[in-house]
């Protein structure tokens, strides 16, 4: 099929390359000429395992191209909207400017048989409003098809999703839209991937509800960590033990410095803002608590570092291992790790931060920090070391090869290290939610 993908950020660039990989003929459009040049040259504008490979192979086939010129979408029959919906500057709500601008610039090129497919995460009610705008200008149909990809696994999640959700209008138009989407995702559909065909509102809510649930799961275990810290209990063993209950499950119960990234924080905030607009603020009031628990974990790490310096962090050297919001990503949007590094710097500590992929993005936002690409060099002379992103490179550090000095402390902000091994090597090992 001929498809266009409007917006070539994390979501769109991966989606465009994956659609071409699946055999479709794809044009990706973005307003950022620099990004388009990079993509056309086969370079991913961000770190995502597997993306450079599928970009290169799709570009070689000639089935994939990127442009800033919207008129080039005219031949396509399916148009994916994959632009960002960040948090508004002065409110918790989502900023829909990019979605609206994408639809506006697409309208002149739509034919009646076209299908516009929203993938961006939007407040419930957005698709119905956009469908009206599209119908006023053309006979094209709108479907909402939320994306559930995880950074670091984005390519696999796009090519082999665990479910497909189609929000479509009622009647024959909806049936036609679902049939077109089944054709787009033919390989996944024939493999038996569950397909949920539903209305616009449900499809929008599936995405925000899924992210709200995941955020709740993480903050739940982090709340247990807070209780463990004052009772001497061990949150990791607690998570293992409750996780054996199949109704609970162990995944997303890793206590630590909390969630960040371009999705969970802004999506739970936008969801509460939307509920308030709908007069149902109380239904999602708990998400504000989820957000607060999450942010308190950053305070806790800062507190542990300050304690390790006997309340005098000024000019004391601390190594921060990890800057990205999670491993296998260079994304530092709302990253707990970067936030903690900045706060420690603000307290006058001599912070040296390292990350396998996220130094460039961190430096752009916070040039005041000192970065060191080499882990060994970052650890040099640091009395306190804190691991805030569980990259394999950090998990694999052998403490017996590092000098413990007279009084060195390792703060495991992700419960990802072998505490015993660090203690044996002479370090004071401190972890979140564990005695
Ligand atoms: C998330 C959703 O998982 C995905 O379905 C959606 O499409 C976009 O948002 P992503 O932001 O890539 O994906 O990251 P995810 O793997 O969900 O992790 C989010 C954050 O939670 C990270 O900062 C991670 O470190 C943290 N986390 C995750 C925990 O603190 N504990 C856990 O047990 C799991």
Short mmCIF file of C-alpha atoms and ligand atoms in Angstrom, two decimals:
data_model
loop_
_atom_site.label_atom_id
_atom_site.label_comp_id
_atom_site.label_asym_id
_atom_site.label_seq_id
_atom_site.Cartn_x
_atom_site.Cartn_y
_atom_site.Cartn_z
CA UNK A 1 0.00 0.00 0.00
CA UNK A 2 1.04 3.60 -0.44
CA UNK A 3 1.23 5.23 2.95
CA UNK A 4 2.42 8.51 4.39
CA UNK A 5 3.66 9.12 7.92
CA UNK A 6 3.37 12.69 9.14
CA UNK A 7 5.80 13.46 11.95
CA UNK A 8 9.17 11.68 11.99
CA UNK A 9 10.08 11.72 15.68
CA UNK A 10 10.46 8.62 17.86
CA UNK A 11 7.09 7.29 16.83
CA UNK A 12 6.92 8.39 13.19
CA UNK A 13 10.47 7.55 12.10
CA UNK A 14 10.16 4.02 13.46
CA UNK A 15 6.65 3.63 12.04
CA UNK A 16 7.72 4.83 8.57
CA UNK A 17 10.72 2.50 8.43
CA UNK A 18 8.70 -0.43 9.80
CA UNK A 19 5.88 0.10 7.27
CA UNK A 20 8.46 0.06 4.44
CA UNK A 21 10.03 -3.05 5.97
CA UNK A 22 6.59 -4.68 5.80
CA UNK A 23 6.50 -3.99 2.05
CA UNK A 24 4.53 -0.75 1.86
CA UNK A 25 5.63 2.25 -0.14
CA UNK A 26 6.18 5.01 2.40
CA UNK A 27 6.76 8.73 2.42
CA UNK A 28 7.67 10.27 5.78
CA UNK A 29 7.02 13.99 6.24
CA UNK A 30 8.41 16.32 8.87
CA UNK A 31 8.83 20.10 9.16
CA UNK A 32 12.41 19.66 10.43
CA UNK A 33 14.66 19.69 7.33
CA UNK A 34 17.71 18.57 9.33
CA UNK A 35 15.89 15.46 10.53
CA UNK A 36 14.66 14.68 7.00
CA UNK A 37 18.21 14.93 5.60
CA UNK A 38 19.52 12.59 8.28
CA UNK A 39 16.75 10.04 7.68
CA UNK A 40 17.21 10.14 3.89
CA UNK A 41 20.92 9.49 4.44
CA UNK A 42 20.00 6.43 6.55
CA UNK A 43 20.82 7.91 9.95
CA UNK A 44 18.40 7.66 12.86
CA UNK A 45 18.10 11.06 14.59
CA UNK A 46 18.01 9.27 17.98
CA UNK A 47 19.32 6.07 19.50
CA UNK A 48 16.96 3.16 18.95
CA UNK A 49 18.34 -0.38 18.60
CA UNK A 50 17.51 -1.91 15.21
CA UNK A 51 16.27 1.33 13.63
CA UNK A 52 19.43 2.08 11.58
CA UNK A 53 19.24 -1.46 10.09
CA UNK A 54 15.65 -1.26 8.92
CA UNK A 55 16.15 2.33 7.75
CA UNK A 56 19.09 1.28 5.60
CA UNK A 57 17.36 -1.78 4.16
CA UNK A 58 14.11 0.10 3.45
CA UNK A 59 15.92 3.03 1.82
CA UNK A 60 17.83 0.57 -0.40
CA UNK A 61 14.57 -0.92 -1.71
CA UNK A 62 13.41 2.55 -2.79
CA UNK A 63 10.15 2.03 -0.91
CA UNK A 64 10.99 4.64 1.73
CA UNK A 65 11.68 8.33 1.39
CA UNK A 66 11.46 11.36 3.65
CA UNK A 67 10.50 14.90 2.72
CA UNK A 68 9.45 18.28 4.13
CA UNK A 69 7.01 18.75 1.24
CA UNK A 70 3.49 17.73 2.26
CA UNK A 71 2.29 17.63 -1.38
CA UNK A 72 4.30 14.41 -1.79
CA UNK A 73 1.67 12.54 0.26
CA UNK A 74 -0.88 12.99 -2.51
CA UNK A 75 -0.37 9.46 -3.93
CA UNK A 76 -0.71 7.78 -0.54
CA UNK A 77 -4.05 6.21 0.48
CA UNK A 78 -3.31 5.83 4.19
CA UNK A 79 -1.90 8.79 6.15
CA UNK A 80 -0.56 8.18 9.64
CA UNK A 81 -0.44 11.13 12.03
CA UNK A 82 2.54 10.51 14.32
CA UNK A 83 3.39 13.95 15.67
CA UNK A 84 4.09 14.68 19.34
CA UNK A 85 1.54 15.74 21.95
CA UNK A 86 3.77 17.20 24.67
CA UNK A 87 2.57 18.65 27.94
CA UNK A 88 1.48 22.30 27.68
CA UNK A 89 3.92 24.77 29.22
CA UNK A 90 1.61 26.17 31.87
CA UNK A 91 -0.84 23.33 32.45
CA UNK A 92 -1.01 19.56 32.83
CA UNK A 93 -3.02 19.21 29.60
CA UNK A 94 -1.66 17.92 26.28
CA UNK A 95 -0.59 20.42 23.65
CA UNK A 96 -2.44 19.46 20.46
CA UNK A 97 -0.93 22.15 18.24
CA UNK A 98 1.17 19.70 16.25
CA UNK A 99 -1.72 17.31 15.62
CA UNK A 100 -3.94 20.15 14.48
CA UNK A 101 -1.21 21.60 12.25
CA UNK A 102 -0.57 18.17 10.71
CA UNK A 103 -4.26 17.68 9.88
CA UNK A 104 -4.53 21.24 8.48
CA UNK A 105 -1.59 20.81 6.16
CA UNK A 106 -2.78 17.36 5.07
CA UNK A 107 -6.35 18.45 4.17
CA UNK A 108 -5.58 19.91 0.70
CA UNK A 109 -4.05 16.60 -0.42
CA UNK A 110 -6.76 14.20 0.76
CA UNK A 111 -8.93 12.24 -1.67
CA UNK A 112 -12.29 10.73 -0.78
CA UNK A 113 -10.96 7.17 -0.63
CA UNK A 114 -8.17 8.09 1.79
CA UNK A 115 -7.84 6.95 5.37
CA UNK A 116 -6.25 9.25 7.94
CA UNK A 117 -4.94 7.26 10.91
CA UNK A 118 -4.14 8.98 14.18
CA UNK A 119 -1.33 7.31 16.14
CA UNK A 120 -0.43 10.15 18.52
CA UNK A 121 -1.62 9.94 22.12
CA UNK A 122 -4.50 12.42 22.45
CA UNK A 123 -7.10 13.37 25.05
CA UNK A 124 -10.36 11.44 24.64
CA UNK A 125 -12.70 13.36 22.33
CA UNK A 126 -9.97 14.60 20.00
CA UNK A 127 -10.61 12.07 17.21
CA UNK A 128 -14.32 12.92 16.99
CA UNK A 129 -13.44 16.61 16.66
CA UNK A 130 -10.78 15.96 14.02
CA UNK A 131 -13.14 13.66 12.09
CA UNK A 132 -15.58 16.57 11.72
CA UNK A 133 -12.83 18.82 10.39
CA UNK A 134 -11.74 16.18 7.87
CA UNK A 135 -15.32 15.57 6.75
CA UNK A 136 -15.91 19.27 6.16
CA UNK A 137 -13.06 19.28 3.64
CA UNK A 138 -13.08 15.84 2.01
CA UNK A 139 -14.71 12.44 1.91
CA UNK A 140 -11.70 10.87 3.67
CA UNK A 141 -12.25 8.77 6.81
CA UNK A 142 -10.44 9.08 10.15
CA UNK A 143 -9.41 6.10 12.28
CA UNK A 144 -7.56 6.17 15.62
CA UNK A 145 -4.89 3.52 16.01
CA UNK A 146 -2.86 4.13 19.18
CA UNK A 147 0.73 3.06 19.38
CA UNK A 148 2.05 1.10 22.35
CA UNK A 149 5.72 0.97 21.42
CA UNK A 150 8.36 1.09 24.11
CA UNK A 151 11.57 2.96 23.46
CA UNK A 152 14.42 0.52 23.13
CA UNK A 153 12.04 -2.06 21.62
CA UNK A 154 10.29 0.27 19.20
CA UNK A 155 11.11 -1.65 16.01
CA UNK A 156 9.90 -5.01 17.32
CA UNK A 157 6.86 -3.44 18.97
CA UNK A 158 5.88 -1.84 15.64
CA UNK A 159 6.47 -4.86 13.42
CA UNK A 160 5.06 -7.39 15.90
CA UNK A 161 2.68 -5.51 18.23
CA UNK A 162 0.95 -7.39 21.07
CA UNK A 163 -2.41 -5.96 20.03
CA UNK A 164 -3.92 -3.67 17.42
CA UNK A 165 -6.62 -1.19 18.35
CA UNK A 166 -8.71 0.53 15.67
CA UNK A 167 -11.04 3.33 16.67
CA UNK A 168 -13.38 3.81 13.71
CA UNK A 169 -16.61 5.66 12.91
CA UNK A 170 -19.87 3.69 12.96
CA UNK A 171 -21.28 1.85 9.93
CA UNK A 172 -19.82 1.00 6.56
CA UNK A 173 -17.12 3.71 6.75
CA UNK A 174 -15.84 2.11 9.92
CA UNK A 175 -15.85 -1.35 8.35
CA UNK A 176 -13.92 -0.04 5.36
CA UNK A 177 -11.43 1.71 7.64
CA UNK A 178 -10.86 -1.49 9.66
CA UNK A 179 -10.40 -3.48 6.44
CA UNK A 180 -7.77 -0.98 5.22
CA UNK A 181 -5.93 -1.17 8.53
CA UNK A 182 -6.00 -4.96 8.39
CA UNK A 183 -4.33 -4.68 4.99
CA UNK A 184 -1.67 -2.31 6.38
CA UNK A 185 -0.97 -4.68 9.29
CA UNK A 186 -1.53 -7.86 7.27
CA UNK A 187 1.55 -9.67 8.58
CA UNK A 188 0.59 -9.10 12.23
CA UNK A 189 -3.08 -9.88 11.61
CA UNK A 190 -2.34 -13.19 9.86
CA UNK A 191 -0.03 -14.13 12.76
CA UNK A 192 -3.07 -13.93 15.01
CA UNK A 193 -2.36 -10.61 16.76
CA UNK A 194 -5.52 -9.61 18.65
CA UNK A 195 -7.41 -6.80 16.89
CA UNK A 196 -9.85 -4.66 18.86
CA UNK A 197 -12.18 -2.71 16.57
CA UNK A 198 -13.96 -0.04 18.55
CA UNK A 199 -15.17 3.57 18.60
CA UNK A 200 -12.94 6.66 18.71
CA UNK A 201 -13.34 7.33 22.44
CA UNK A 202 -12.45 3.80 23.49
CA UNK A 203 -9.39 3.70 21.25
CA UNK A 204 -8.12 6.99 22.69
CA UNK A 205 -8.78 5.79 26.22
CA UNK A 206 -7.07 2.41 25.68
CA UNK A 207 -3.79 4.21 25.25
CA UNK A 208 -4.10 6.61 28.18
CA UNK A 209 -5.55 3.89 30.43
CA UNK A 210 -2.66 1.53 29.59
CA UNK A 211 -0.08 4.19 30.44
CA UNK A 212 -1.97 5.19 33.60
CA UNK A 213 -2.02 1.55 34.70
CA UNK A 214 1.71 1.09 34.09
CA UNK A 215 2.52 4.31 35.95
CA UNK A 216 0.29 3.18 38.82
CA UNK A 217 2.05 -0.17 39.01
CA UNK A 218 5.45 1.52 39.25
CA UNK A 219 4.30 4.08 41.83
CA UNK A 220 2.57 1.35 43.82
CA UNK A 221 5.83 -0.51 44.31
CA UNK A 222 7.65 2.76 44.97
CA UNK A 223 5.10 3.56 47.68
CA UNK A 224 5.88 0.13 49.16
CA UNK A 225 9.56 1.11 48.96
CA UNK A 226 8.81 4.17 51.09
CA UNK A 227 7.17 1.94 53.70
CA UNK A 228 10.01 -0.61 53.45
CA UNK A 229 12.50 2.15 54.16
CA UNK A 230 10.97 2.92 57.56
CA UNK A 231 10.30 -0.70 58.54
CA UNK A 232 13.48 -2.44 57.45
CA UNK A 233 11.64 -4.53 54.84
CA UNK A 234 13.06 -5.33 51.40
CA UNK A 235 10.96 -4.03 48.49
CA UNK A 236 12.67 -6.29 45.93
CA UNK A 237 11.73 -9.44 47.81
CA UNK A 238 8.29 -8.01 48.38
CA UNK A 239 7.88 -7.44 44.61
CA UNK A 240 9.08 -10.99 43.89
CA UNK A 241 6.68 -12.44 46.40
CA UNK A 242 3.57 -10.53 45.29
CA UNK A 243 4.60 -10.95 41.66
CA UNK A 244 4.21 -14.74 41.90
CA UNK A 245 0.49 -14.09 42.08
CA UNK A 246 -0.44 -14.31 38.40
CA UNK A 247 -3.15 -11.70 38.96
CA UNK A 248 -0.46 -9.20 39.99
CA UNK A 249 2.56 -10.26 37.91
CA UNK A 250 6.19 -9.25 38.50
CA UNK A 251 6.67 -6.97 35.49
CA UNK A 252 6.71 -3.20 36.10
CA UNK A 253 7.23 -3.77 39.82
CA UNK A 254 10.83 -2.61 39.86
CA UNK A 255 11.20 -0.05 42.62
CA UNK A 256 13.74 2.68 42.06
CA UNK A 257 14.07 6.32 41.12
CA UNK A 258 10.81 6.09 39.18
CA UNK A 259 9.39 6.60 35.74
CA UNK A 260 10.22 9.29 33.23
CA UNK A 261 10.38 9.63 29.47
CA UNK A 262 8.24 11.20 26.80
CA UNK A 263 5.08 9.23 27.63
CA UNK A 264 4.14 8.15 31.15
CA UNK A 265 4.61 11.48 33.02
CA UNK A 266 2.89 13.68 30.47
CA UNK A 267 0.19 11.14 29.66
CA UNK A 268 -0.99 10.74 33.27
CA UNK A 269 -1.04 14.52 33.66
CA UNK A 270 -2.97 15.05 30.42
CA UNK A 271 -5.40 12.32 31.48
CA UNK A 272 -6.16 14.02 34.81
CA UNK A 273 -6.55 17.37 33.05
CA UNK A 274 -8.99 15.84 30.58
CA UNK A 275 -10.99 14.16 33.36
CA UNK A 276 -11.32 17.53 35.08
CA UNK A 277 -12.57 19.11 31.84
CA UNK A 278 -15.13 16.32 31.63
CA UNK A 279 -16.32 16.99 35.18
CA UNK A 280 -14.87 13.70 36.41
CA UNK A 281 -11.71 14.98 38.07
CA UNK A 282 -12.29 12.79 41.12
CA UNK A 283 -12.14 9.62 38.99
CA UNK A 284 -8.48 10.22 38.19
CA UNK A 285 -7.43 12.21 41.25
CA UNK A 286 -5.34 9.20 42.29
CA UNK A 287 -3.06 9.81 39.30
CA UNK A 288 -1.86 13.02 40.96
CA UNK A 289 -0.75 10.86 43.89
CA UNK A 290 0.94 8.46 41.44
CA UNK A 291 2.84 11.44 40.00
CA UNK A 292 3.75 12.71 43.49
CA UNK A 293 5.03 9.30 44.68
CA UNK A 294 7.11 9.10 41.52
CA UNK A 295 8.69 12.53 42.00
CA UNK A 296 9.38 11.85 45.71
CA UNK A 297 11.74 9.04 44.72
CA UNK A 298 14.04 11.60 43.12
CA UNK A 299 14.06 13.57 46.39
CA UNK A 300 14.95 10.34 48.19
CA UNK A 301 18.03 9.71 46.02
CA UNK A 302 19.21 13.29 46.56
CA UNK A 303 18.65 12.80 50.32
CA UNK A 304 20.68 9.57 50.32
CA UNK A 305 23.58 11.27 48.53
CA UNK A 306 23.50 14.21 50.94
CA UNK A 307 23.39 11.79 53.90
CA UNK A 308 26.36 9.90 52.51
CA UNK A 309 28.27 13.20 52.60
CA UNK A 310 27.20 13.82 56.22
CA UNK A 311 24.93 16.66 55.01
CA UNK A 312 27.82 18.51 53.39
CA UNK A 313 27.75 17.79 49.66
CA UNK A 314 29.45 21.07 48.72
CA UNK A 315 32.39 20.36 46.35
CA UNK A 316 32.19 16.64 47.13
CA UNK A 317 32.59 14.38 44.10
CA UNK A 318 29.59 12.25 43.13
CA UNK A 319 29.46 10.03 40.07
CA UNK A 320 26.03 9.73 38.43
CA UNK A 321 25.81 6.59 36.30
CA UNK A 322 22.93 6.96 33.88
CA UNK A 323 21.20 9.96 32.34
CA UNK A 324 18.58 8.51 30.00
CA UNK A 325 15.12 7.77 31.42
CA UNK A 326 15.72 4.07 30.84
CA UNK A 327 18.43 1.84 29.33
CA UNK A 328 18.85 1.40 25.56
CA UNK A 329 17.64 4.91 24.91
CA UNK A 330 19.25 8.34 24.54
CA UNK A 331 15.99 10.01 25.58
CA UNK A 332 16.34 12.33 28.55
CA UNK A 333 12.84 13.79 28.47
CA UNK A 334 11.65 13.96 32.08
CA UNK A 335 14.48 11.63 33.03
CA UNK A 336 14.72 10.98 36.79
CA UNK A 337 18.48 10.37 36.42
CA UNK A 338 19.20 13.69 34.72
CA UNK A 339 16.93 15.49 37.20
CA UNK A 340 18.85 14.06 40.16
CA UNK A 341 22.20 14.99 38.56
CA UNK A 342 21.00 18.58 38.08
CA UNK A 343 19.69 18.82 41.65
CA UNK A 344 22.95 17.52 43.11
CA UNK A 345 24.84 20.06 41.02
CA UNK A 346 22.49 22.72 42.43
CA UNK A 347 23.51 21.68 45.95
CA UNK A 348 27.11 22.42 45.07
CA UNK A 349 28.23 18.81 44.68
CA UNK A 350 30.95 18.10 42.12
CA UNK A 351 28.85 15.93 39.81
CA UNK A 352 30.41 13.82 37.07
CA UNK A 353 27.75 12.13 34.98
CA UNK A 354 28.07 9.35 32.45
CA UNK A 355 25.77 7.44 30.10
CA UNK A 356 26.44 5.18 27.12
CA UNK A 357 24.15 7.17 24.79
CA UNK A 358 22.53 10.16 26.47
CA UNK A 359 25.44 12.53 27.12
CA UNK A 360 24.86 14.68 24.02
CA UNK A 361 21.16 15.20 24.77
CA UNK A 362 21.89 15.88 28.45
CA UNK A 363 24.63 18.37 27.64
CA UNK A 364 22.31 20.27 25.31
CA UNK A 365 19.80 20.76 28.15
CA UNK A 366 22.25 21.13 31.03
CA UNK A 367 25.66 22.34 29.84
CA UNK A 368 26.51 23.24 33.45
CA UNK A 369 27.03 19.55 34.30
CA UNK A 370 30.33 17.73 33.85
CA UNK A 371 30.07 14.69 31.59
CA UNK A 372 32.53 11.86 31.16
CA UNK A 373 31.98 9.21 28.49
CA UNK A 374 34.36 6.73 30.11
CA UNK A 375 32.81 4.92 33.09
CA UNK A 376 36.14 4.40 34.83
CA UNK A 377 37.02 8.07 34.53
CA UNK A 378 33.57 9.04 35.85
CA UNK A 379 34.10 6.83 38.91
CA UNK A 380 37.58 8.22 39.58
CA UNK A 381 37.74 10.08 42.88
CA UNK A 382 34.00 9.88 43.56
CA UNK A 383 33.17 9.22 47.20
CA UNK A 384 29.56 8.55 46.29
CA UNK A 385 28.44 6.72 43.17
CA UNK A 386 24.80 6.48 42.19
CA UNK A 387 23.33 4.25 39.49
CA UNK A 388 20.17 5.86 38.15
CA UNK A 389 19.65 4.06 34.82
CA UNK A 390 20.15 0.31 34.72
CA UNK A 391 22.32 0.08 31.61
CA UNK A 392 24.04 -3.29 31.26
CA UNK A 393 27.40 -1.50 31.34
CA UNK A 394 26.67 -0.36 34.90
CA UNK A 395 25.13 -3.63 36.07
CA UNK A 396 28.27 -5.41 34.85
CA UNK A 397 30.75 -3.28 36.81
CA UNK A 398 32.86 -5.59 38.94
CA UNK A 399 33.24 -3.81 42.32
CA UNK A 400 36.19 -6.03 43.24
CA UNK A 401 38.18 -4.24 40.52
CA UNK A 402 37.39 -0.82 41.97
CA UNK A 403 39.04 0.60 45.04
CA UNK A 404 36.54 1.13 47.84
CA UNK A 405 38.78 3.82 49.33
CA UNK A 406 38.19 4.54 52.99
CA UNK A 407 34.49 5.29 52.88
CA UNK A 408 32.88 4.97 49.46
CA UNK A 409 29.13 4.61 49.03
CA UNK A 410 27.23 3.13 46.12
CA UNK A 411 23.57 4.15 45.85
CA UNK A 412 21.60 1.71 43.74
CA UNK A 413 18.78 3.87 42.38
CA UNK A 414 17.35 1.04 40.28
CA UNK A 415 17.84 -2.02 42.50
CA UNK A 416 19.88 -3.47 39.69
CA UNK A 417 23.21 -4.25 41.39
CA UNK A 418 24.47 -7.19 43.42
CA UNK A 419 24.58 -5.45 46.81
CA UNK A 420 26.48 -8.29 48.44
CA UNK A 421 29.28 -8.07 45.88
CA UNK A 422 29.63 -4.31 46.46
CA UNK A 423 29.65 -4.79 50.23
CA UNK A 424 32.23 -7.55 49.94
CA UNK A 425 34.41 -5.16 47.93
CA UNK A 426 34.31 -2.74 50.87
CA UNK A 427 31.65 -0.30 49.70
CA UNK A 428 28.67 0.96 51.69
CA UNK A 429 25.77 -0.26 49.57
CA UNK A 430 22.48 1.67 49.78
CA UNK A 431 19.38 0.90 47.73
CA UNK A 432 15.90 2.37 47.45
CA UNK A 433 13.30 0.47 49.46
CA UNK A 434 15.78 -1.84 51.14
CA UNK A 435 17.34 -1.81 54.55
C1 LIG B 1 5.81 3.61 27.76
C2 LIG B 1 4.84 2.42 27.61
O1 LIG B 1 5.43 1.24 28.15
C3 LIG B 1 4.50 2.23 26.14
O2 LIG B 1 3.56 1.18 25.98
C4 LIG B 1 3.93 3.52 25.60
O3 LIG B 1 3.65 3.40 24.23
C5 LIG B 1 4.90 4.67 25.83
O4 LIG B 1 5.24 4.75 27.21
P1 LIG B 1 8.43 3.93 27.40
O5 LIG B 1 8.23 5.38 27.77
O6 LIG B 1 9.31 3.61 26.24
O7 LIG B 1 7.02 3.23 27.11
O8 LIG B 1 9.07 3.23 28.68
P2 LIG B 1 8.72 2.07 29.70
O9 LIG B 1 9.51 0.88 29.38
O10 LIG B 1 7.26 1.93 29.88
O11 LIG B 1 9.33 2.70 31.03
C6 LIG B 1 8.86 3.95 31.53
C7 LIG B 1 9.61 4.38 32.74
O12 LIG B 1 9.25 3.58 33.85
C8 LIG B 1 11.13 4.32 32.65
O13 LIG B 1 11.67 5.49 33.22
C9 LIG B 1 11.49 3.08 33.47
O14 LIG B 1 12.76 3.18 34.03
C10 LIG B 1 10.40 3.13 34.53
N1 LIG B 1 10.11 1.82 35.15
C11 LIG B 1 9.62 0.81 34.38
C12 LIG B 1 10.30 1.64 36.51
O15 LIG B 1 10.73 2.54 37.22
N2 LIG B 1 10.00 0.41 37.06
C13 LIG B 1 9.51 -0.62 36.33
O16 LIG B 1 9.26 -1.67 36.89
C14 LIG B 1 9.32 -0.41 34.93
#
